[in-house]
């Protein structure tokens, strides 16, 4: 199945709710020249990531930035993150997360990486992260594995001046997909603790470890295996804004009570269920 691009002709600039946002953001047909999901999966396996250039149009990028600007002002131009489709309702990001062709693409990548089908109820879990101000500095070099096999990153604002522009840092294929939830929990406990993260960050800064560093371009879509790859972002100048949308899909432990109880911190903080939705009271 080919990777499908966002269709600028069908997007609505004012989607007041999730239903209209879902209708408003479709995906266009793709020419025969478009690489297949298999080609992208092979590139992820080979070099740790792949890039779809100009995934969204300039008009869509400006629409996404307008949402970021509004949110940045309401957070006093300090760090913030927004988790889940409902919290992002009416935005470009929610529209992408609700796009069925986009989900089918991520589903195919999940199949190719794991050899299995994702959970029937699984949805794309979108997150917006905005690094700005002094609090944004605390969000750098936080090395981690994602809960999902497929991670798609869409930059909206990326600094272009100065030494620290929030580059994406990846150690690709550090581990394999684990279908044993307990083993996954143990691995994360070893590598997600403060001491381990500081040690990796120190080794990267000293040049002892040499990960992949990606200079992100707004409007491109970056695909990688967040589950297998240890990754983080570099520091971002506190006077600048770094805003990215992340789309997580394909949790190998979606049905595991162990993983749900011991992991999923971001969802718990946002008071979301394991599908990334607000629980029904």
Coordinates of C-alpha atoms in Angstrom, one line a residue:
X1 CA 0.0 0.0 0.0
X2 CA 1.5 3.4 -0.9
X3 CA 2.0 6.2 1.5
X4 CA -0.7 8.8 0.9
X5 CA -0.2 12.5 1.0
X6 CA -2.5 15.0 2.6
X7 CA -4.9 16.5 0.1
X8 CA -5.0 20.3 0.3
X9 CA -8.0 20.5 -2.0
X10 CA -10.3 18.8 0.5
X11 CA -9.2 20.4 3.8
X12 CA -11.5 22.7 5.6
X13 CA -9.8 25.7 7.2
X14 CA -12.4 25.9 10.0
X15 CA -13.3 22.5 11.4
X16 CA -15.2 23.2 14.6
X17 CA -15.5 19.5 15.7
X18 CA -14.1 16.1 15.2
X19 CA -16.7 15.1 12.6
X20 CA -16.0 18.0 10.3
X21 CA -12.2 17.6 10.8
X22 CA -12.5 14.0 9.8
X23 CA -14.4 14.9 6.7
X24 CA -12.2 17.9 5.9
X25 CA -8.8 16.2 5.7
X26 CA -8.7 13.5 3.2
X27 CA -5.8 12.0 1.3
X28 CA -5.2 12.3 -2.4
X29 CA -4.6 9.7 -5.0
X30 CA -0.9 8.8 -5.5
X31 CA 0.9 8.4 -8.7
X32 CA 2.6 5.2 -9.7
X33 CA 6.0 6.9 -8.9
X34 CA 5.1 7.0 -5.2
X35 CA 7.2 4.5 -3.2
X36 CA 5.3 1.7 -1.5
X37 CA 4.9 1.2 2.3
X38 CA 7.3 -1.8 1.8
X39 CA 9.9 0.5 0.4
X40 CA 9.6 2.9 3.3
X41 CA 9.7 0.0 5.8
X42 CA 12.8 -1.3 4.2
X43 CA 14.4 2.1 4.4
X44 CA 13.5 2.3 8.1
X45 CA 15.1 -1.1 8.7
X46 CA 18.2 -0.1 6.7
X47 CA 19.0 3.4 8.1
X48 CA 16.6 3.9 11.0
X49 CA 14.1 6.4 9.4
X50 CA 12.5 7.5 6.2
X51 CA 11.3 10.9 5.0
X52 CA 8.3 11.9 2.9
X53 CA 9.1 15.4 1.7
X54 CA 6.4 18.1 1.5
X55 CA 3.9 15.7 3.0
X56 CA 1.5 18.7 3.7
X57 CA 1.1 21.7 1.6
X58 CA 2.2 25.2 2.5
X59 CA -1.4 26.1 3.2
X60 CA -1.9 23.2 5.5
X61 CA 1.4 24.0 7.3
X62 CA 0.1 27.5 7.9
X63 CA -3.1 26.1 9.3
X64 CA -1.2 23.9 11.7
X65 CA 1.0 26.8 12.7
X66 CA -2.1 28.9 13.5
X67 CA -3.2 26.3 16.0
X68 CA 0.3 26.2 17.5
X69 CA 0.4 30.0 17.8
X70 CA -2.9 30.1 19.6
X71 CA -1.8 27.4 22.0
X72 CA 1.7 28.9 22.6
X73 CA 0.1 32.2 23.6
X74 CA -2.2 30.5 26.1
X75 CA 0.7 28.6 27.7
X76 CA 2.8 31.8 28.3
X77 CA 5.3 30.8 25.6
X78 CA 6.6 27.9 27.8
X79 CA 6.8 24.2 27.1
X80 CA 3.5 22.3 26.6
X81 CA 2.2 19.1 25.2
X82 CA -1.3 18.2 24.1
X83 CA -2.3 14.5 24.0
X84 CA -5.1 12.8 22.1
X85 CA -7.6 13.4 19.3
X86 CA -10.3 15.0 21.5
X87 CA -7.9 17.5 23.0
X88 CA -6.7 18.5 19.5
X89 CA -10.3 18.5 18.0
X90 CA -10.8 20.8 15.1
X91 CA -7.1 21.0 14.3
X92 CA -5.1 19.8 11.3
X93 CA -3.4 17.3 13.6
X94 CA -6.7 15.8 14.7
X95 CA -7.8 15.6 11.0
X96 CA -4.7 13.6 10.1
X97 CA -5.1 11.3 13.1
X98 CA -8.7 10.6 12.0
X99 CA -7.8 10.0 8.3
X100 CA -8.6 6.4 7.3
X101 CA -6.0 6.3 4.5
X102 CA -3.3 7.6 6.9
X103 CA -4.3 4.9 9.4
X104 CA -4.2 2.2 6.7
X105 CA -0.7 3.3 5.8
X106 CA 0.5 3.1 9.4
X107 CA -1.2 -0.3 9.7
X108 CA 0.7 -1.6 6.7
X109 CA 4.0 -0.4 8.2
X110 CA 3.1 -2.1 11.5
X111 CA 2.4 -5.4 9.6
X112 CA 5.7 -5.2 7.8
X113 CA 7.7 -4.4 11.0
X114 CA 6.0 -7.0 13.2
X115 CA 4.4 -9.6 11.0
X116 CA 1.2 -9.2 12.9
X117 CA -2.1 -7.3 12.8
X118 CA -2.6 -4.4 15.2
X119 CA -5.4 -4.6 17.7
X120 CA -8.8 -4.1 16.0
X121 CA -9.6 -1.2 18.3
X122 CA -6.3 0.6 18.0
X123 CA -6.4 4.2 16.9
X124 CA -3.7 6.7 15.9
X125 CA -2.6 8.6 19.1
X126 CA -1.6 12.2 18.2
X127 CA 0.6 14.4 20.4
X128 CA 1.7 18.0 19.9
X129 CA 5.0 19.0 21.7
X130 CA 6.1 22.6 21.8
X131 CA 9.6 23.4 23.1
X132 CA 9.9 27.1 24.1
X133 CA 11.1 29.1 27.0
X134 CA 13.2 27.9 29.9
X135 CA 10.9 25.0 30.6
X136 CA 11.6 23.7 27.1
X137 CA 15.2 23.1 28.0
X138 CA 14.2 20.4 30.5
X139 CA 12.6 18.4 27.6
X140 CA 15.9 17.7 25.8
X141 CA 17.9 14.5 25.7
X142 CA 15.1 12.6 27.3
X143 CA 16.0 9.2 25.7
X144 CA 13.2 6.8 25.5
X145 CA 11.4 4.1 23.5
X146 CA 7.9 4.7 22.3
X147 CA 5.0 2.3 23.2
X148 CA 4.2 1.9 19.5
X149 CA 6.0 0.2 16.6
X150 CA 5.3 3.1 14.2
X151 CA 6.0 6.7 14.9
X152 CA 5.3 9.5 12.4
X153 CA 6.7 13.0 13.2
X154 CA 5.5 16.1 11.4
X155 CA 7.5 19.3 12.2
X156 CA 5.5 22.5 12.2
X157 CA 8.0 25.0 13.6
X158 CA 11.8 24.3 13.7
X159 CA 14.4 26.9 14.5
X160 CA 17.0 27.5 11.8
X161 CA 19.4 29.8 13.6
X162 CA 21.8 29.1 16.4
X163 CA 23.6 26.0 17.7
X164 CA 20.6 24.3 19.2
X165 CA 17.6 23.7 17.0
X166 CA 16.0 20.7 18.6
X167 CA 17.4 18.1 16.2
X168 CA 15.9 14.6 16.3
X169 CA 18.4 12.2 17.7
X170 CA 18.0 8.5 17.0
X171 CA 19.8 5.3 17.9
X172 CA 18.0 3.0 15.4
X173 CA 17.1 -0.7 16.0
X174 CA 18.5 -0.8 19.5
X175 CA 16.0 -3.6 20.3
X176 CA 13.5 -5.8 18.5
X177 CA 9.7 -5.7 18.8
X178 CA 8.8 -7.4 22.1
X179 CA 5.5 -9.2 22.3
X180 CA 6.3 -10.2 25.8
X181 CA 4.9 -7.3 27.8
X182 CA 6.9 -8.0 31.0
X183 CA 10.2 -8.0 29.1
X184 CA 9.2 -4.7 27.5
X185 CA 8.5 -3.2 31.0
X186 CA 11.9 -4.4 32.3
X187 CA 13.8 -3.0 29.3
X188 CA 12.1 0.4 29.8
X189 CA 12.8 0.4 33.5
X190 CA 16.5 -0.1 32.7
X191 CA 16.7 2.6 30.1
X192 CA 14.0 5.1 31.1
X193 CA 15.4 5.9 34.5
X194 CA 17.1 9.2 35.2
X195 CA 20.6 7.8 35.7
X196 CA 20.5 6.0 32.3
X197 CA 19.1 9.0 30.5
X198 CA 21.7 11.3 31.9
X199 CA 24.5 8.8 31.1
X200 CA 23.4 8.5 27.5
X201 CA 23.0 12.3 27.2
X202 CA 26.5 12.9 28.6
X203 CA 28.0 10.3 26.2
X204 CA 26.3 11.9 23.2
X205 CA 27.5 15.4 24.2
X206 CA 31.0 14.2 24.6
X207 CA 30.9 12.4 21.3
X208 CA 31.4 8.9 22.7
X209 CA 28.1 7.8 21.3
X210 CA 27.3 8.8 17.7
X211 CA 23.5 8.6 17.0
X212 CA 21.8 9.8 13.9
X213 CA 21.0 13.5 14.0
X214 CA 18.2 14.8 11.8
X215 CA 17.7 18.4 10.9
X216 CA 13.9 18.6 10.6
X217 CA 12.1 20.4 7.9
X218 CA 8.6 21.7 8.5
X219 CA 6.0 20.0 6.3
X220 CA 8.0 16.8 5.8
X221 CA 6.8 13.6 7.5
X222 CA 9.5 11.5 9.3
X223 CA 8.7 7.8 9.9
X224 CA 10.7 5.6 12.2
X225 CA 10.2 2.7 14.7
X226 CA 9.8 4.5 18.0
X227 CA 9.5 1.1 19.8
X228 CA 12.8 -0.2 18.5
X229 CA 14.8 3.0 18.4
X230 CA 16.1 5.0 21.4
X231 CA 15.4 8.6 20.6
X232 CA 15.1 12.1 21.9
X233 CA 15.4 15.7 20.8
X234 CA 18.4 18.0 21.1
X235 CA 18.2 21.2 23.1
X236 CA 16.2 24.1 21.6
X237 CA 17.2 27.7 22.2
X238 CA 14.6 29.0 24.8
X239 CA 14.0 32.1 22.7
X240 CA 12.9 29.9 19.7
X241 CA 9.9 27.7 19.1
X242 CA 10.1 24.0 18.2
X243 CA 6.7 22.5 17.5
X244 CA 6.1 19.0 16.2
X245 CA 3.1 16.7 15.8
X246 CA 3.7 13.0 16.6
X247 CA 1.4 10.2 15.5
X248 CA 1.8 6.9 17.4
X249 CA 0.3 3.7 16.1
X250 CA 0.7 0.0 16.7
X251 CA 1.1 -0.9 20.4
X252 CA 2.3 -4.6 20.5
X253 CA 1.0 -4.7 24.1
X254 CA -2.3 -3.0 23.5
X255 CA -4.3 -5.7 25.3
X256 CA -1.7 -6.2 28.1
X257 CA -2.9 -5.3 31.6
X258 CA 0.7 -5.4 32.8
X259 CA 1.9 -2.8 30.2
X260 CA -1.2 -0.7 30.7
X261 CA -0.7 -0.5 34.4
X262 CA 3.0 0.0 34.5
X263 CA 3.5 2.1 31.4
X264 CA 1.4 4.7 29.5
X265 CA 2.4 7.6 31.8
X266 CA 1.5 10.3 29.3
X267 CA -2.0 8.9 28.8
X268 CA -2.6 8.8 32.6
X269 CA -1.4 12.3 33.0
X270 CA -3.8 13.5 30.3
X271 CA -6.6 11.3 31.9
X272 CA -7.0 9.2 28.8
X273 CA -7.8 5.6 28.5
X274 CA -5.5 3.1 26.7
X275 CA -7.0 4.0 23.4
X276 CA -6.1 7.7 23.9
X277 CA -9.7 8.8 24.5
X278 CA -11.5 10.4 27.4
X279 CA -13.2 7.7 29.5
X280 CA -16.9 7.7 29.3
X281 CA -18.4 8.4 32.8

